[in-house]
């Protein structure tokens, strides 16, 4: 599929994803710059996730009557201005204000971009279109964190935020020139948001994102320390492991679109959930050789990042008139899942050690698989607003 607009939306997702998640690799430089502990610097991620989760669905609903090209490019500009403010912030409070501004802009980009991507292609190509659109976000999460870390240590954390701003401004300009006007997508309103939240089927369907990615982040958050302690890896070894994870993410994103079009979104999600459980359990429980760790991380990453496209396609099929709001809630659930997984992993690590991370992660994914079965059993009921 050759569609330059889809590639530009993917580029926007990459820039925004790098700006959103890249701060994980900037905690130490920022903490040193403002003489604060790393735990306090971590609020850069926590505040972004909180503002995004609380505002994105509401803002997407409130702006549902406006032209999608205007909303998407406007969100990119707001995000870019937030990155500029972070780059020049004189104190950490200003950095947090900048992160909140970035979250407000970012809350439009992923869900609105997905809605546009779906609208630009025939129904039978939606899976591949979403794979392209979300390929940018996948690359950002897989490669953006180590890239930002390297930039932060080598050139300074302000340079990292400045680079994100430049990429985002550039993407906004290119999309404004390239996007067709008056793109036909279902309009969103607060009533449509209320319709989703009032539907147990749709709420459970979106919850699968938080559960599936929550399970992944239980282990991913502590993958570096785990590899250091269990396998004695240093800087280069951990970097290589993260790069393998990144390769798996790219493969997984493409595989998710292919499987979604071939066997359907629901079957794909069940398969991926089982695959993630099958890789997470032995990763922390068994005394693996070094090669085994790298192979499992690759397979786990493929299973993990193949998830996004079929989940989006599933949501779009459940209630087509409510697709934009569902995409916004699903994007918010990504950040909720990351937060839940990180907190859960920290508690498990303190209480039971690295060995328990895999079983805890698998438990969350198993609950997610249960939600798939529950939604399937409830689907015969009419969905409000659909």
Short mmCIF file of C-alpha atoms in Angstrom, two decimals:
data_model
loop_
_atom_site.label_atom_id
_atom_site.label_comp_id
_atom_site.label_asym_id
_atom_site.label_seq_id
_atom_site.Cartn_x
_atom_site.Cartn_y
_atom_site.Cartn_z
CA UNK A 1 0.00 0.00 0.00
CA UNK A 2 1.53 3.30 -1.15
CA UNK A 3 -0.12 6.32 0.40
CA UNK A 4 2.14 9.25 1.34
CA UNK A 5 -0.48 10.67 3.71
CA UNK A 6 -0.41 7.49 5.80
CA UNK A 7 3.38 7.73 5.96
CA UNK A 8 3.16 11.35 7.13
CA UNK A 9 0.70 10.38 9.87
CA UNK A 10 3.12 7.63 10.88
CA UNK A 11 5.91 10.24 11.03
CA UNK A 12 3.71 12.37 13.29
CA UNK A 13 3.13 9.39 15.56
CA UNK A 14 6.87 8.76 15.67
CA UNK A 15 7.65 12.35 16.68
CA UNK A 16 4.92 12.40 19.31
CA UNK A 17 5.79 8.95 20.62
CA UNK A 18 9.45 9.91 20.91
CA UNK A 19 8.49 13.06 22.80
CA UNK A 20 6.09 11.19 25.07
CA UNK A 21 8.15 8.12 25.96
CA UNK A 22 11.68 9.39 25.35
CA UNK A 23 11.75 11.07 28.77
CA UNK A 24 12.31 7.62 30.27
CA UNK A 25 15.86 7.89 28.93
CA UNK A 26 16.23 11.50 30.13
CA UNK A 27 15.43 11.05 33.81
CA UNK A 28 19.02 11.14 35.03
CA UNK A 29 20.14 14.19 32.97
CA UNK A 30 17.03 16.17 33.94
CA UNK A 31 17.36 15.19 37.59
CA UNK A 32 20.97 16.32 37.58
CA UNK A 33 20.15 19.61 35.88
CA UNK A 34 17.60 20.62 38.51
CA UNK A 35 19.19 18.85 41.52
CA UNK A 36 16.17 16.62 42.13
CA UNK A 37 15.99 12.84 42.67
CA UNK A 38 15.17 10.66 39.64
CA UNK A 39 11.91 9.61 41.30
CA UNK A 40 10.76 13.23 41.14
CA UNK A 41 11.96 13.60 37.56
CA UNK A 42 9.76 10.61 36.69
CA UNK A 43 6.77 12.93 37.03
CA UNK A 44 7.59 14.00 33.46
CA UNK A 45 6.14 10.68 32.33
CA UNK A 46 3.47 10.29 35.01
CA UNK A 47 1.99 13.76 34.48
CA UNK A 48 1.96 13.33 30.70
CA UNK A 49 0.15 10.01 31.02
CA UNK A 50 -2.37 11.41 33.50
CA UNK A 51 -3.21 14.53 31.46
CA UNK A 52 -3.41 12.49 28.25
CA UNK A 53 -5.71 9.84 29.72
CA UNK A 54 -8.05 12.39 31.31
CA UNK A 55 -8.30 14.90 28.46
CA UNK A 56 -7.83 13.09 25.14
CA UNK A 57 -11.24 11.39 24.89
CA UNK A 58 -13.07 14.54 26.01
CA UNK A 59 -11.16 16.87 23.67
CA UNK A 60 -11.59 14.54 20.69
CA UNK A 61 -15.33 14.46 21.42
CA UNK A 62 -15.60 18.24 21.84
CA UNK A 63 -13.83 18.90 18.54
CA UNK A 64 -15.62 16.19 16.59
CA UNK A 65 -17.44 18.65 14.32
CA UNK A 66 -14.24 20.35 13.15
CA UNK A 67 -12.26 19.39 10.06
CA UNK A 68 -9.95 16.48 10.89
CA UNK A 69 -7.00 17.96 9.00
CA UNK A 70 -7.20 21.10 11.13
CA UNK A 71 -7.45 19.12 14.37
CA UNK A 72 -4.55 16.80 13.54
CA UNK A 73 -2.15 19.55 12.48
CA UNK A 74 -3.31 21.76 15.37
CA UNK A 75 -2.52 18.98 17.83
CA UNK A 76 0.96 18.63 16.34
CA UNK A 77 1.60 22.37 16.69
CA UNK A 78 0.48 22.41 20.34
CA UNK A 79 2.71 19.40 21.05
CA UNK A 80 5.64 21.11 19.34
CA UNK A 81 5.21 24.32 21.36
CA UNK A 82 5.18 22.20 24.52
CA UNK A 83 8.47 20.58 23.47
CA UNK A 84 9.98 24.03 22.84
CA UNK A 85 8.90 25.18 26.31
CA UNK A 86 10.49 22.09 27.85
CA UNK A 87 13.73 22.72 25.96
CA UNK A 88 14.07 26.25 27.37
CA UNK A 89 12.50 25.65 30.82
CA UNK A 90 14.35 27.51 33.61
CA UNK A 91 13.05 25.18 36.33
CA UNK A 92 11.43 21.78 36.75
CA UNK A 93 7.98 23.24 37.38
CA UNK A 94 8.09 24.76 33.90
CA UNK A 95 9.14 21.38 32.50
CA UNK A 96 6.01 19.84 34.03
CA UNK A 97 3.82 22.59 32.57
CA UNK A 98 5.42 21.89 29.21
CA UNK A 99 4.73 18.17 29.57
CA UNK A 100 1.06 18.89 30.30
CA UNK A 101 0.89 21.06 27.16
CA UNK A 102 2.50 18.27 25.12
CA UNK A 103 -0.08 15.82 26.47
CA UNK A 104 -2.95 18.11 25.46
CA UNK A 105 -1.65 18.25 21.89
CA UNK A 106 -0.66 14.59 21.80
CA UNK A 107 -4.16 13.57 22.86
CA UNK A 108 -5.45 14.54 19.42
CA UNK A 109 -2.75 13.07 17.22
CA UNK A 110 -2.90 9.30 17.61
CA UNK A 111 -6.72 8.86 17.68
CA UNK A 112 -7.44 11.47 14.99
CA UNK A 113 -4.61 10.14 12.82
CA UNK A 114 -6.02 6.62 13.11
CA UNK A 115 -9.50 7.85 12.15
CA UNK A 116 -8.10 9.59 9.08
CA UNK A 117 -6.09 6.52 8.11
CA UNK A 118 -9.18 4.31 8.25
CA UNK A 119 -11.18 6.85 6.23
CA UNK A 120 -8.63 7.05 3.42
CA UNK A 121 -8.67 3.36 2.41
CA UNK A 122 -11.25 0.68 1.50
CA UNK A 123 -12.56 -1.49 4.32
CA UNK A 124 -10.47 -4.49 3.27
CA UNK A 125 -7.25 -2.46 3.62
CA UNK A 126 -7.89 -0.99 7.06
CA UNK A 127 -5.59 -3.41 8.82
CA UNK A 128 -2.62 -2.52 6.64
CA UNK A 129 -3.43 1.20 6.83
CA UNK A 130 -3.46 1.07 10.62
CA UNK A 131 -0.20 -0.88 10.56
CA UNK A 132 1.40 2.01 8.67
CA UNK A 133 -0.11 4.70 10.90
CA UNK A 134 0.86 2.95 14.12
CA UNK A 135 4.23 1.90 12.76
CA UNK A 136 5.48 5.35 13.76
CA UNK A 137 4.29 4.97 17.33
CA UNK A 138 5.76 1.48 17.52
CA UNK A 139 9.15 2.69 16.29
CA UNK A 140 9.06 5.58 18.74
CA UNK A 141 8.43 3.35 21.73
CA UNK A 142 10.94 0.72 20.62
CA UNK A 143 13.75 3.04 19.48
CA UNK A 144 12.86 6.48 20.81
CA UNK A 145 13.79 5.74 24.42
CA UNK A 146 17.39 4.62 23.70
CA UNK A 147 17.76 7.39 21.09
CA UNK A 148 16.65 10.07 23.54
CA UNK A 149 18.92 8.58 26.20
CA UNK A 150 21.93 8.78 23.90
CA UNK A 151 21.08 12.35 22.84
CA UNK A 152 20.43 13.37 26.44
CA UNK A 153 23.82 12.14 27.64
CA UNK A 154 25.82 13.17 24.57
CA UNK A 155 24.24 16.49 23.60
CA UNK A 156 22.01 17.39 26.55
CA UNK A 157 18.37 16.78 27.42
CA UNK A 158 17.34 20.20 26.07
CA UNK A 159 18.64 19.17 22.63
CA UNK A 160 16.41 16.07 22.78
CA UNK A 161 13.29 18.17 23.39
CA UNK A 162 14.39 20.60 20.67
CA UNK A 163 14.76 17.78 18.16
CA UNK A 164 11.26 16.53 18.98
CA UNK A 165 9.91 20.06 18.44
CA UNK A 166 11.60 20.38 15.03
CA UNK A 167 10.28 17.01 13.85
CA UNK A 168 6.76 17.82 15.03
CA UNK A 169 6.65 21.28 13.43
CA UNK A 170 7.94 19.78 10.16
CA UNK A 171 5.30 17.05 10.21
CA UNK A 172 2.52 19.57 10.93
CA UNK A 173 3.51 21.63 7.89
CA UNK A 174 3.73 18.61 5.59
CA UNK A 175 0.38 17.22 6.73
CA UNK A 176 -1.36 20.59 6.39
CA UNK A 177 -0.29 20.65 2.74
CA UNK A 178 -1.06 16.99 2.04
CA UNK A 179 -4.25 16.09 3.91
CA UNK A 180 -7.51 16.27 1.95
CA UNK A 181 -10.05 18.64 3.48
CA UNK A 182 -13.44 17.57 4.83
CA UNK A 183 -12.35 13.95 5.36
CA UNK A 184 -15.44 11.81 5.88
CA UNK A 185 -15.15 10.41 9.39
CA UNK A 186 -17.99 9.85 11.87
CA UNK A 187 -18.49 13.06 13.92
CA UNK A 188 -17.79 12.84 17.64
CA UNK A 189 -19.61 14.57 20.47
CA UNK A 190 -19.78 14.36 24.23
CA UNK A 191 -22.92 12.31 23.67
CA UNK A 192 -20.91 9.76 21.68
CA UNK A 193 -18.30 9.64 24.46
CA UNK A 194 -21.11 9.06 26.93
CA UNK A 195 -22.49 6.31 24.70
CA UNK A 196 -19.14 4.49 24.81
CA UNK A 197 -18.75 4.86 28.57
CA UNK A 198 -22.33 3.66 29.10
CA UNK A 199 -21.68 0.48 27.11
CA UNK A 200 -20.10 -2.38 29.11
CA UNK A 201 -19.14 -4.07 25.84
CA UNK A 202 -17.17 -1.09 24.57
CA UNK A 203 -15.58 -0.28 27.94
CA UNK A 204 -14.41 -3.89 28.27
CA UNK A 205 -13.18 -3.86 24.68
CA UNK A 206 -11.00 -0.80 25.34
CA UNK A 207 -9.85 -2.24 28.68
CA UNK A 208 -8.07 -5.03 26.81
CA UNK A 209 -5.48 -2.49 25.69
CA UNK A 210 -4.62 -1.51 29.27
CA UNK A 211 -4.47 -5.15 30.41
CA UNK A 212 -2.41 -6.42 27.47
CA UNK A 213 0.12 -3.56 27.55
CA UNK A 214 0.03 -3.49 31.35
CA UNK A 215 1.33 -7.04 31.30
CA UNK A 216 4.07 -6.07 28.85
CA UNK A 217 5.22 -3.08 30.93
CA UNK A 218 5.51 -5.18 34.09
CA UNK A 219 8.62 -6.70 32.49
CA UNK A 220 9.63 -4.03 29.96
CA UNK A 221 10.02 -1.34 32.61
CA UNK A 222 12.65 -3.45 34.40
CA UNK A 223 14.15 -5.29 31.42
CA UNK A 224 17.48 -3.47 31.76
CA UNK A 225 17.99 -4.10 35.49
CA UNK A 226 16.81 -7.71 35.02
CA UNK A 227 19.34 -8.33 32.26
CA UNK A 228 22.09 -6.71 34.33
CA UNK A 229 21.44 -8.79 37.42
CA UNK A 230 20.52 -12.12 35.85
CA UNK A 231 22.95 -12.13 32.90
CA UNK A 232 25.58 -9.61 33.93
CA UNK A 233 24.97 -7.39 30.90
CA UNK A 234 26.45 -3.91 30.86
CA UNK A 235 25.69 -0.80 28.83
CA UNK A 236 26.39 -2.39 25.44
CA UNK A 237 24.56 -5.61 26.25
CA UNK A 238 21.44 -3.83 27.47
CA UNK A 239 21.52 -1.58 24.41
CA UNK A 240 21.74 -4.62 22.15
CA UNK A 241 18.82 -6.22 23.96
CA UNK A 242 16.72 -3.07 23.50
CA UNK A 243 17.61 -3.01 19.81
CA UNK A 244 16.45 -6.62 19.47
CA UNK A 245 13.22 -5.57 21.15
CA UNK A 246 12.95 -2.74 18.62
CA UNK A 247 13.40 -5.11 15.68
CA UNK A 248 10.66 -7.32 17.10
CA UNK A 249 8.36 -4.29 17.43
CA UNK A 250 8.77 -3.39 13.75
CA UNK A 251 8.12 -6.98 12.66
CA UNK A 252 5.19 -7.27 15.04
CA UNK A 253 3.48 -4.13 13.79
CA UNK A 254 3.53 -5.41 10.20
CA UNK A 255 2.48 -8.91 11.31
CA UNK A 256 -0.49 -7.51 13.23
CA UNK A 257 -1.90 -5.84 10.14
CA UNK A 258 -1.37 -8.97 8.05
CA UNK A 259 -3.00 -11.32 10.59
CA UNK A 260 -5.88 -8.93 11.22
CA UNK A 261 -6.77 -8.92 7.53
CA UNK A 262 -6.26 -12.69 7.18
CA UNK A 263 -7.82 -14.30 10.27
CA UNK A 264 -9.71 -11.40 11.83
CA UNK A 265 -8.91 -9.07 14.73
CA UNK A 266 -10.37 -11.22 17.54
CA UNK A 267 -8.52 -14.40 16.62
CA UNK A 268 -5.33 -12.38 16.21
CA UNK A 269 -5.69 -10.86 19.68
CA UNK A 270 -6.27 -14.26 21.28
CA UNK A 271 -3.20 -15.65 19.51
CA UNK A 272 -1.04 -12.71 20.57
CA UNK A 273 -2.21 -12.86 24.18
CA UNK A 274 -1.30 -16.54 24.39
CA UNK A 275 2.05 -15.86 22.72
CA UNK A 276 2.89 -13.11 25.19
CA UNK A 277 2.11 -15.39 28.15
CA UNK A 278 4.21 -18.16 26.60
CA UNK A 279 7.26 -15.88 26.33
CA UNK A 280 6.92 -13.91 29.57
CA UNK A 281 6.74 -16.89 31.92
CA UNK A 282 10.01 -18.63 30.96
CA UNK A 283 11.83 -15.30 30.55
CA UNK A 284 12.01 -14.64 34.28
CA UNK A 285 11.33 -18.11 35.72
CA UNK A 286 13.83 -20.31 33.86
CA UNK A 287 17.67 -20.25 34.01
CA UNK A 288 18.06 -19.33 30.34
CA UNK A 289 21.31 -19.07 28.41
CA UNK A 290 22.13 -15.65 26.96
CA UNK A 291 20.95 -16.70 23.50
CA UNK A 292 17.66 -17.87 24.96
CA UNK A 293 17.05 -14.46 26.52
CA UNK A 294 17.60 -12.65 23.23
CA UNK A 295 15.36 -15.07 21.33
CA UNK A 296 12.56 -14.78 23.89
CA UNK A 297 12.79 -10.99 23.93
CA UNK A 298 12.51 -10.94 20.14
CA UNK A 299 9.47 -13.24 20.11
CA UNK A 300 7.86 -11.37 23.01
CA UNK A 301 8.29 -8.03 21.25
CA UNK A 302 6.74 -9.39 18.05
CA UNK A 303 3.72 -10.66 19.99
CA UNK A 304 3.44 -7.46 22.00
CA UNK A 305 3.56 -4.94 19.17
CA UNK A 306 1.48 -6.98 16.73
CA UNK A 307 -1.39 -6.18 19.09
CA UNK A 308 -2.16 -2.57 18.18
CA UNK A 309 -3.58 -2.96 14.68
CA UNK A 310 -6.03 -5.81 15.39
CA UNK A 311 -7.22 -4.05 18.55
CA UNK A 312 -7.96 -0.86 16.59
CA UNK A 313 -9.66 -2.83 13.83
CA UNK A 314 -11.73 -4.69 16.43
CA UNK A 315 -12.87 -1.45 18.05
CA UNK A 316 -13.77 0.08 14.69
CA UNK A 317 -15.89 -2.97 13.82
CA UNK A 318 -17.70 -3.04 17.18
CA UNK A 319 -19.32 0.39 16.75
CA UNK A 320 -18.36 2.17 13.48
CA UNK A 321 -20.20 5.46 14.31
CA UNK A 322 -18.20 5.71 17.55
CA UNK A 323 -14.80 4.90 16.04
CA UNK A 324 -13.08 8.27 16.72
CA UNK A 325 -14.05 8.23 20.41
CA UNK A 326 -13.07 4.58 20.73
CA UNK A 327 -9.67 5.36 19.20
CA UNK A 328 -9.21 8.23 21.66
CA UNK A 329 -10.09 6.02 24.63
CA UNK A 330 -7.82 3.29 23.28
CA UNK A 331 -4.91 5.72 23.00
CA UNK A 332 -5.54 6.79 26.61
CA UNK A 333 -5.57 3.11 27.62
CA UNK A 334 -2.04 2.73 26.20
CA UNK A 335 -0.75 5.18 28.78
CA UNK A 336 -2.94 3.72 31.52
CA UNK A 337 -1.53 0.28 30.75
CA UNK A 338 2.03 1.58 30.91
CA UNK A 339 1.38 3.16 34.29
CA UNK A 340 -0.40 0.10 35.70
CA UNK A 341 2.34 -2.22 34.44
CA UNK A 342 5.18 -0.12 35.80
CA UNK A 343 3.59 0.27 39.23
CA UNK A 344 2.66 -3.41 39.38
CA UNK A 345 6.15 -4.45 38.34
CA UNK A 346 7.73 -2.23 40.98
CA UNK A 347 5.58 -3.69 43.73
CA UNK A 348 6.24 -7.26 42.57
CA UNK A 349 9.97 -6.62 42.29
CA UNK A 350 10.20 -5.20 45.81
CA UNK A 351 8.15 -8.02 47.29
CA UNK A 352 9.21 -11.09 45.34
CA UNK A 353 12.18 -10.33 43.09
CA UNK A 354 12.80 -10.51 39.36
CA UNK A 355 11.56 -14.10 39.06
CA UNK A 356 7.99 -13.02 39.83
CA UNK A 357 7.79 -10.39 37.08
CA UNK A 358 6.92 -12.90 34.36
CA UNK A 359 4.05 -14.57 36.27
CA UNK A 360 2.65 -11.17 37.31
CA UNK A 361 2.76 -9.96 33.72
CA UNK A 362 1.17 -13.15 32.45
CA UNK A 363 -1.59 -12.75 35.02
CA UNK A 364 -2.57 -9.34 33.65
CA UNK A 365 -2.58 -10.65 30.08
CA UNK A 366 -4.70 -13.62 31.17
CA UNK A 367 -7.27 -11.25 32.65
CA UNK A 368 -7.23 -9.46 29.30
CA UNK A 369 -7.95 -12.71 27.47
CA UNK A 370 -10.86 -13.22 29.85
CA UNK A 371 -12.21 -9.81 28.84
CA UNK A 372 -12.09 -10.87 25.18
CA UNK A 373 -14.23 -13.90 25.96
CA UNK A 374 -16.65 -11.79 28.00
CA UNK A 375 -17.06 -9.20 25.24
CA UNK A 376 -17.63 -11.95 22.68
CA UNK A 377 -20.41 -13.37 24.84
CA UNK A 378 -22.04 -9.94 25.21
CA UNK A 379 -21.81 -8.85 21.57
CA UNK A 380 -25.30 -9.99 20.65
CA UNK A 381 -26.68 -7.16 22.74
CA UNK A 382 -27.15 -3.85 20.92
CA UNK A 383 -24.46 -1.23 21.52
CA UNK A 384 -25.72 2.16 22.62
CA UNK A 385 -25.27 4.81 19.94
CA UNK A 386 -24.10 2.33 17.32
#
